[in-house]
Short mmCIF file of C-alpha atoms in Angstrom, two decimals:
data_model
loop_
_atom_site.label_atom_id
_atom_site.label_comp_id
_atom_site.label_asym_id
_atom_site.label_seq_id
_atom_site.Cartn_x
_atom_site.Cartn_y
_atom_site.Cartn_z
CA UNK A 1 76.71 144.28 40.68
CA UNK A 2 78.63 141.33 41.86
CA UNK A 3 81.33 139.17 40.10
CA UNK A 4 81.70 135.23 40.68
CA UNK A 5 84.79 134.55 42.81
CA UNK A 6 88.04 134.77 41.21
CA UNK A 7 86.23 136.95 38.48
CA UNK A 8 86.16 134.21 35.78
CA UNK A 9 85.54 135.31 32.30
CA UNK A 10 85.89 134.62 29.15
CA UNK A 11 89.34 135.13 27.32
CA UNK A 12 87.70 135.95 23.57
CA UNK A 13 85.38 137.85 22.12
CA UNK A 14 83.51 135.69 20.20
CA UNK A 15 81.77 133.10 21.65
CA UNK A 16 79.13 130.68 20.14
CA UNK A 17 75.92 128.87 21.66
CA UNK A 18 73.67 126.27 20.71
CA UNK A 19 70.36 125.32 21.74
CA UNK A 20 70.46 121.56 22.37
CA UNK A 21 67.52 120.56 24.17
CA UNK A 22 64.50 122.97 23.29
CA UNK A 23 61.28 123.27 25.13
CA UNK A 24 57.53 122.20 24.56
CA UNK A 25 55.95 125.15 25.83
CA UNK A 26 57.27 127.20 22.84
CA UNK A 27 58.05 126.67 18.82
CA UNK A 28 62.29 126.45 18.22
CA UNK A 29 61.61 130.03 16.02
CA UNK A 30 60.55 131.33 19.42
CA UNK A 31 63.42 130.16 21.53
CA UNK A 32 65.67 130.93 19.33
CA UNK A 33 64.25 134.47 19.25
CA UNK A 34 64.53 134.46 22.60
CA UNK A 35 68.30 133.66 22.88
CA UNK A 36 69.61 135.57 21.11
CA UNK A 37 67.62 139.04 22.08
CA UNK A 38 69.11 137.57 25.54
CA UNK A 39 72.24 137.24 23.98
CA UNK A 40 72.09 140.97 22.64
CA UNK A 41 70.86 142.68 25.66
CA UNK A 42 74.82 141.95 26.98
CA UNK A 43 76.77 142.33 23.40
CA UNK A 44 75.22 146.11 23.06
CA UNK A 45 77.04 146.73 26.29
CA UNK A 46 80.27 144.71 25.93
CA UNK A 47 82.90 143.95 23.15
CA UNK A 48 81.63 140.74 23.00
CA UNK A 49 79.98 138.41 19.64
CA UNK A 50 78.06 135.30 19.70
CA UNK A 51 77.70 133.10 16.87
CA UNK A 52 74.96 130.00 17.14
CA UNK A 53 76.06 126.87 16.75
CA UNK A 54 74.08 124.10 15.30
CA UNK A 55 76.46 121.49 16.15
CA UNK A 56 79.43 120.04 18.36
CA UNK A 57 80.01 121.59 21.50
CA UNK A 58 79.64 125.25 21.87
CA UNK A 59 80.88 128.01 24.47
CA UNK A 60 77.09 128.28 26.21
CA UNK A 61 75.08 125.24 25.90
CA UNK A 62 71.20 125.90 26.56
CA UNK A 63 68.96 123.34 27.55
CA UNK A 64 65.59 122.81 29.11
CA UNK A 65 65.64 120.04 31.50
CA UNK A 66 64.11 118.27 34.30
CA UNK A 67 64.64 117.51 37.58
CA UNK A 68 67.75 115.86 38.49
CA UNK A 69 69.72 116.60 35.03
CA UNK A 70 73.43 115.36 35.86
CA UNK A 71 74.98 118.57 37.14
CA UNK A 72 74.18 118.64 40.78
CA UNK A 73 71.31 121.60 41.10
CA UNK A 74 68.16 119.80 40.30
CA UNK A 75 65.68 121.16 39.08
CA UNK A 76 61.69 121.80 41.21
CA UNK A 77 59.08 121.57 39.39
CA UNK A 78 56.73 124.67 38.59
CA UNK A 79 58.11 127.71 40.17
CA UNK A 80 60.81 128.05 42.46
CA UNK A 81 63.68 127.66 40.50
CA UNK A 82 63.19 128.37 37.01
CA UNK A 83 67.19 128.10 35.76
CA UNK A 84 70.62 128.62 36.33
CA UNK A 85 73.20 129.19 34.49
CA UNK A 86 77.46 128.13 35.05
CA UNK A 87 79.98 131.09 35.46
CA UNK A 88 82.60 131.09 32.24
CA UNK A 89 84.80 128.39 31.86
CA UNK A 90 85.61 124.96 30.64
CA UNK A 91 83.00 122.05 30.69
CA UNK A 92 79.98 123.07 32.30
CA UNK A 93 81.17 126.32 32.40
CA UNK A 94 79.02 129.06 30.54
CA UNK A 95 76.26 126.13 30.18
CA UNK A 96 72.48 127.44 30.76
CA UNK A 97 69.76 125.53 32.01
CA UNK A 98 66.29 126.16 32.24
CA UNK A 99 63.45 124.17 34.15
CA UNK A 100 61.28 122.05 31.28
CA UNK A 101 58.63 122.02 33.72
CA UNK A 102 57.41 125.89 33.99
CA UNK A 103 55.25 127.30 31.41
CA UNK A 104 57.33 129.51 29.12
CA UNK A 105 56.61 131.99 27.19
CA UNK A 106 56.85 134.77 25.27
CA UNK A 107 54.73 137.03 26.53
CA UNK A 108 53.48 137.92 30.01
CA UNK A 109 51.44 134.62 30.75
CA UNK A 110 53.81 132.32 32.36
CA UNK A 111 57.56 133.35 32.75
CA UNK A 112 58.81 135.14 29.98
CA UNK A 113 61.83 133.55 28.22
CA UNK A 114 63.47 136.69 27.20
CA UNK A 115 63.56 137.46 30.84
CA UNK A 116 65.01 134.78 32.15
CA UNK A 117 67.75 134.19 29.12
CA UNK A 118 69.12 137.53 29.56
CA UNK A 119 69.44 136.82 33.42
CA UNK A 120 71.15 133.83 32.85
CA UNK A 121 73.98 134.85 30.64
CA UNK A 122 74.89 137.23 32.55
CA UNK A 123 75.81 134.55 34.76
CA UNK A 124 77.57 132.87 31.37
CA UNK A 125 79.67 135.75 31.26
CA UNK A 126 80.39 135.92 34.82
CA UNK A 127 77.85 138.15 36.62
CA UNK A 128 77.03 137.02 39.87
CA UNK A 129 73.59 138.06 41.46
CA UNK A 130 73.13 141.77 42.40
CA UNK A 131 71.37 143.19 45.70
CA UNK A 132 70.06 146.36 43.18
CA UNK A 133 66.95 145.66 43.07
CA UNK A 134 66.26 147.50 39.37
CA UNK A 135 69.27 144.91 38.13
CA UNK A 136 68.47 142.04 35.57
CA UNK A 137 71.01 140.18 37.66
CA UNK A 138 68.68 140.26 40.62
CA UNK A 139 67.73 136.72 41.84
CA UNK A 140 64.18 136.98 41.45
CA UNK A 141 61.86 136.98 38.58
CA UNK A 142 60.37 140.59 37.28
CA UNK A 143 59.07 140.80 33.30
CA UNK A 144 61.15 142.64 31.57
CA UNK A 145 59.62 143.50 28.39
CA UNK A 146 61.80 142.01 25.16
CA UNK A 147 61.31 144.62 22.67
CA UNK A 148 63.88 148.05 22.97
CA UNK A 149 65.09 146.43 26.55
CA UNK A 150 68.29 147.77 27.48
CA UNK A 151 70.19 146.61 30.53
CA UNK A 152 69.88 148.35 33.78
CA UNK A 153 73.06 150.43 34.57
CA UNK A 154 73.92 148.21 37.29
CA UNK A 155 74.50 145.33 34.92
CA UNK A 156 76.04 147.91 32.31
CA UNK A 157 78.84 148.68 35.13
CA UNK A 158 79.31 145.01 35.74
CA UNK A 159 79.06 143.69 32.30
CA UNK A 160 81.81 146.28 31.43
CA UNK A 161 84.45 146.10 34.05
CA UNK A 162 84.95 142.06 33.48
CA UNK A 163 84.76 142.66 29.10
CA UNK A 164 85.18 146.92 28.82
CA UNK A 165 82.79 148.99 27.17
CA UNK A 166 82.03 148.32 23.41
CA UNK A 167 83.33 151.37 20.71
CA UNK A 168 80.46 152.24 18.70
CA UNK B 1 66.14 120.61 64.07
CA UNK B 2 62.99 119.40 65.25
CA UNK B 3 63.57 119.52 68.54
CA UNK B 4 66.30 122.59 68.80
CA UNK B 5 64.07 124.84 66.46
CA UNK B 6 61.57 125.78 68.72
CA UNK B 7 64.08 127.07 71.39
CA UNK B 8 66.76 128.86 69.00
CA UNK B 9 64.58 129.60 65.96
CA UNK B 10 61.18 130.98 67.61
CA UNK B 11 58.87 131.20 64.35
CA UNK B 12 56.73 133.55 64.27
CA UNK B 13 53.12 132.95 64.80
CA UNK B 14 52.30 133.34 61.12
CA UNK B 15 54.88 130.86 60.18
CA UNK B 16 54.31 127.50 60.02
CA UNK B 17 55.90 124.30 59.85
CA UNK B 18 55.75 124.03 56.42
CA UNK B 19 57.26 127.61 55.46
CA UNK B 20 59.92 126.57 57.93
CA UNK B 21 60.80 123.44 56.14
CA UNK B 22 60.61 126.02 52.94
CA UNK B 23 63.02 128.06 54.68
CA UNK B 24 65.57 125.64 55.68
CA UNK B 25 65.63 124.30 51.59
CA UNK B 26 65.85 127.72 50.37
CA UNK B 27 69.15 128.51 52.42
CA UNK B 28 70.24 125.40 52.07
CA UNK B 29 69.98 125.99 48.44
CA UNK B 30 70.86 129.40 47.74
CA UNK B 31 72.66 130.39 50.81
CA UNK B 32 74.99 127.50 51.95
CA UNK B 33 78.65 127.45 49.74
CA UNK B 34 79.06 124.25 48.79
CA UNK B 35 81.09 122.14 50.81
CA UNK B 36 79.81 123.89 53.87
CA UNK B 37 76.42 121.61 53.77
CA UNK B 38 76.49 119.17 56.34
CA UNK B 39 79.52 120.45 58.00
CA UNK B 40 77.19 124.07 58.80
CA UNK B 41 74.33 121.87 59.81
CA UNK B 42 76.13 119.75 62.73
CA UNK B 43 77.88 122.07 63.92
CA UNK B 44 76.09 125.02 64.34
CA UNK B 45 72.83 123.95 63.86
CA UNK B 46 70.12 126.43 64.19
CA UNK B 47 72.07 129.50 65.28
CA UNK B 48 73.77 128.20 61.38
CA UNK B 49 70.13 128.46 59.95
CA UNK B 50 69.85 132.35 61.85
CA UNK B 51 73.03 133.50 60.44
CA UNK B 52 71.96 132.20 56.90
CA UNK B 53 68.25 134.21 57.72
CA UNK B 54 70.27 137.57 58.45
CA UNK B 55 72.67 136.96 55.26
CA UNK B 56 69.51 136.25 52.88
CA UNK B 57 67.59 139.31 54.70
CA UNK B 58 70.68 141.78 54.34
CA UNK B 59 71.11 140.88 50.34
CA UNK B 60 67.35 141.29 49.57
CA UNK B 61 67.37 144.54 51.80
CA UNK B 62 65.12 143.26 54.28
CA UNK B 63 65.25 144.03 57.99
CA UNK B 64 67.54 142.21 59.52
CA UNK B 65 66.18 140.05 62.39
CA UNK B 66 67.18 136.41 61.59
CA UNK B 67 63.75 135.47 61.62
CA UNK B 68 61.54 134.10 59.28
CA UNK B 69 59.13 137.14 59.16
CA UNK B 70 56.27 137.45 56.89
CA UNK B 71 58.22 140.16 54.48
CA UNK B 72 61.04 137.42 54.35
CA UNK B 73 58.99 134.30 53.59
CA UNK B 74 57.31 136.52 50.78
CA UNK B 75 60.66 137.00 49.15
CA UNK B 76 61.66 133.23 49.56
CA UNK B 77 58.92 132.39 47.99
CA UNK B 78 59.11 133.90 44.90
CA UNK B 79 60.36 132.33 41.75
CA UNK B 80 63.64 132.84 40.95
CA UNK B 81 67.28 131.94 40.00
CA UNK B 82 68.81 128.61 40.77
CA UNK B 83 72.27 130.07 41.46
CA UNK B 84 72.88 130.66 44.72
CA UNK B 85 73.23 134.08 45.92
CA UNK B 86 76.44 133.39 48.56
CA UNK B 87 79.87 132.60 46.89
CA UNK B 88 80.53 128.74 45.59
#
């Protein structure tokens, strides 16, 4: 695992997130499924909480955009890049964007949103990208399958020396 | 580039124009701290560019041969995060 430079992270344990800008491709129910399995993948491996928002600004603001959104990393078009997320902090920090224009789904036929959520906040929490290839914080895409997914123990030892390991 | 490529940056012959093009925006992308952008490109040109090759070859686990090799053109072009892989 890698960390972001100066190993920024968040200084509670509770953070909250909000979907703000949600997707054609898939129903809100299904996005917000999505989010927060993402959302748990991390908080069964970390002292950490996450309460949705519904309004106001929250710690991890999700969006799907396009193109040129405002924050300097356009987004391509169909493949390529399909998100990116901003390391913890204030502002933008924490913020997760994905790219309106890919076909997302929840399944295997297009690029599964589970998948790519739970890749992303680890980059909200302050992973950076991994060389281990069996990683979730590995740059490129690979399905990862939604339902009894637990994170690779790469990301376990990452997740857990910025936060420490959650007492059961 | 166009004219120093050639020389410094011999592309294979399965690699086209286009994947080079491909190339340069992926490193430029994921591989080039910010800040460094333009300052990288005029100064060091394509031996820059090679450097950048090695760097994405050595994180994927690739050989390392600063060129833009079939095995490394595969990885560049799958889809993937936006955050670059190189410290910003």
């Amino acid at each position: 695992y890698r960390l972001f430079p100066g190993e920024p992270k968040w200084k509670k344990s509770t953070l909250t997130y909000r979907v703000t800008k949600y997707t054609s491709s898939l129903s809100h129910a299904d996005v917000d499924k999505a989010v927060e399995m993402g959302l748990k993948a991390w908080s069964a491996a970390a002292p950490l909480n996450f309460v949705k928002a519904t309004s106001g600004e929250a710690d991890i603001m999700i969006s799907f955009q396009s193109g040129d959104h405002g924050d300097s990393y356009p987004f391509d078009g169909p493949r390529g890049t399909l998100a990116h997320a901003f390391a913890p902090g204030e502002g933008l920090g924490g913020d997760t964007h994905f790219d309106n224009a890919e076909k997302w789904t929840m399944g295997m036929n297009g690029f599964n949103l589970f998948t790519v959520a739970a890749h992303e906040f680890g980059h909200a929490l302050g992973l950076a990208h991994s060389a281990d290839p069996s990683a979730l914080m590995y740059p490129t895409y690979r399905y990862q399958h939604p339902f009894g997914f637990h994170l690779p123990k790469d990301d376990v030892k990452g997740i857990q020396a910025l936060y420490g390991s959650r007492q059961s | 580039y166009s004219a120093a490529a050639p020389a410094l940056f011999a592309l294979p012959r399965t690699t086209g124009w286009k994947d080079f093009y491909l190339a340069q925006e992926y490193l430029d992308k994921y591989y080039t701290p910010k800040g460094e952008h333009h300052l990288g490109e005029m100064t060091s040109g394509s031996n820059s560019m090679t450097r950048k090759v090695q760097q994405m070859q050595a994180f994927f686990g690739l050989r390392v041969t600063g060129k833009l090799d079939y095995s490394t053109m595969g990885v560049m072009k799958r889809p993937r995060c936006g955050v670059p892989d190189v410290a910003n």
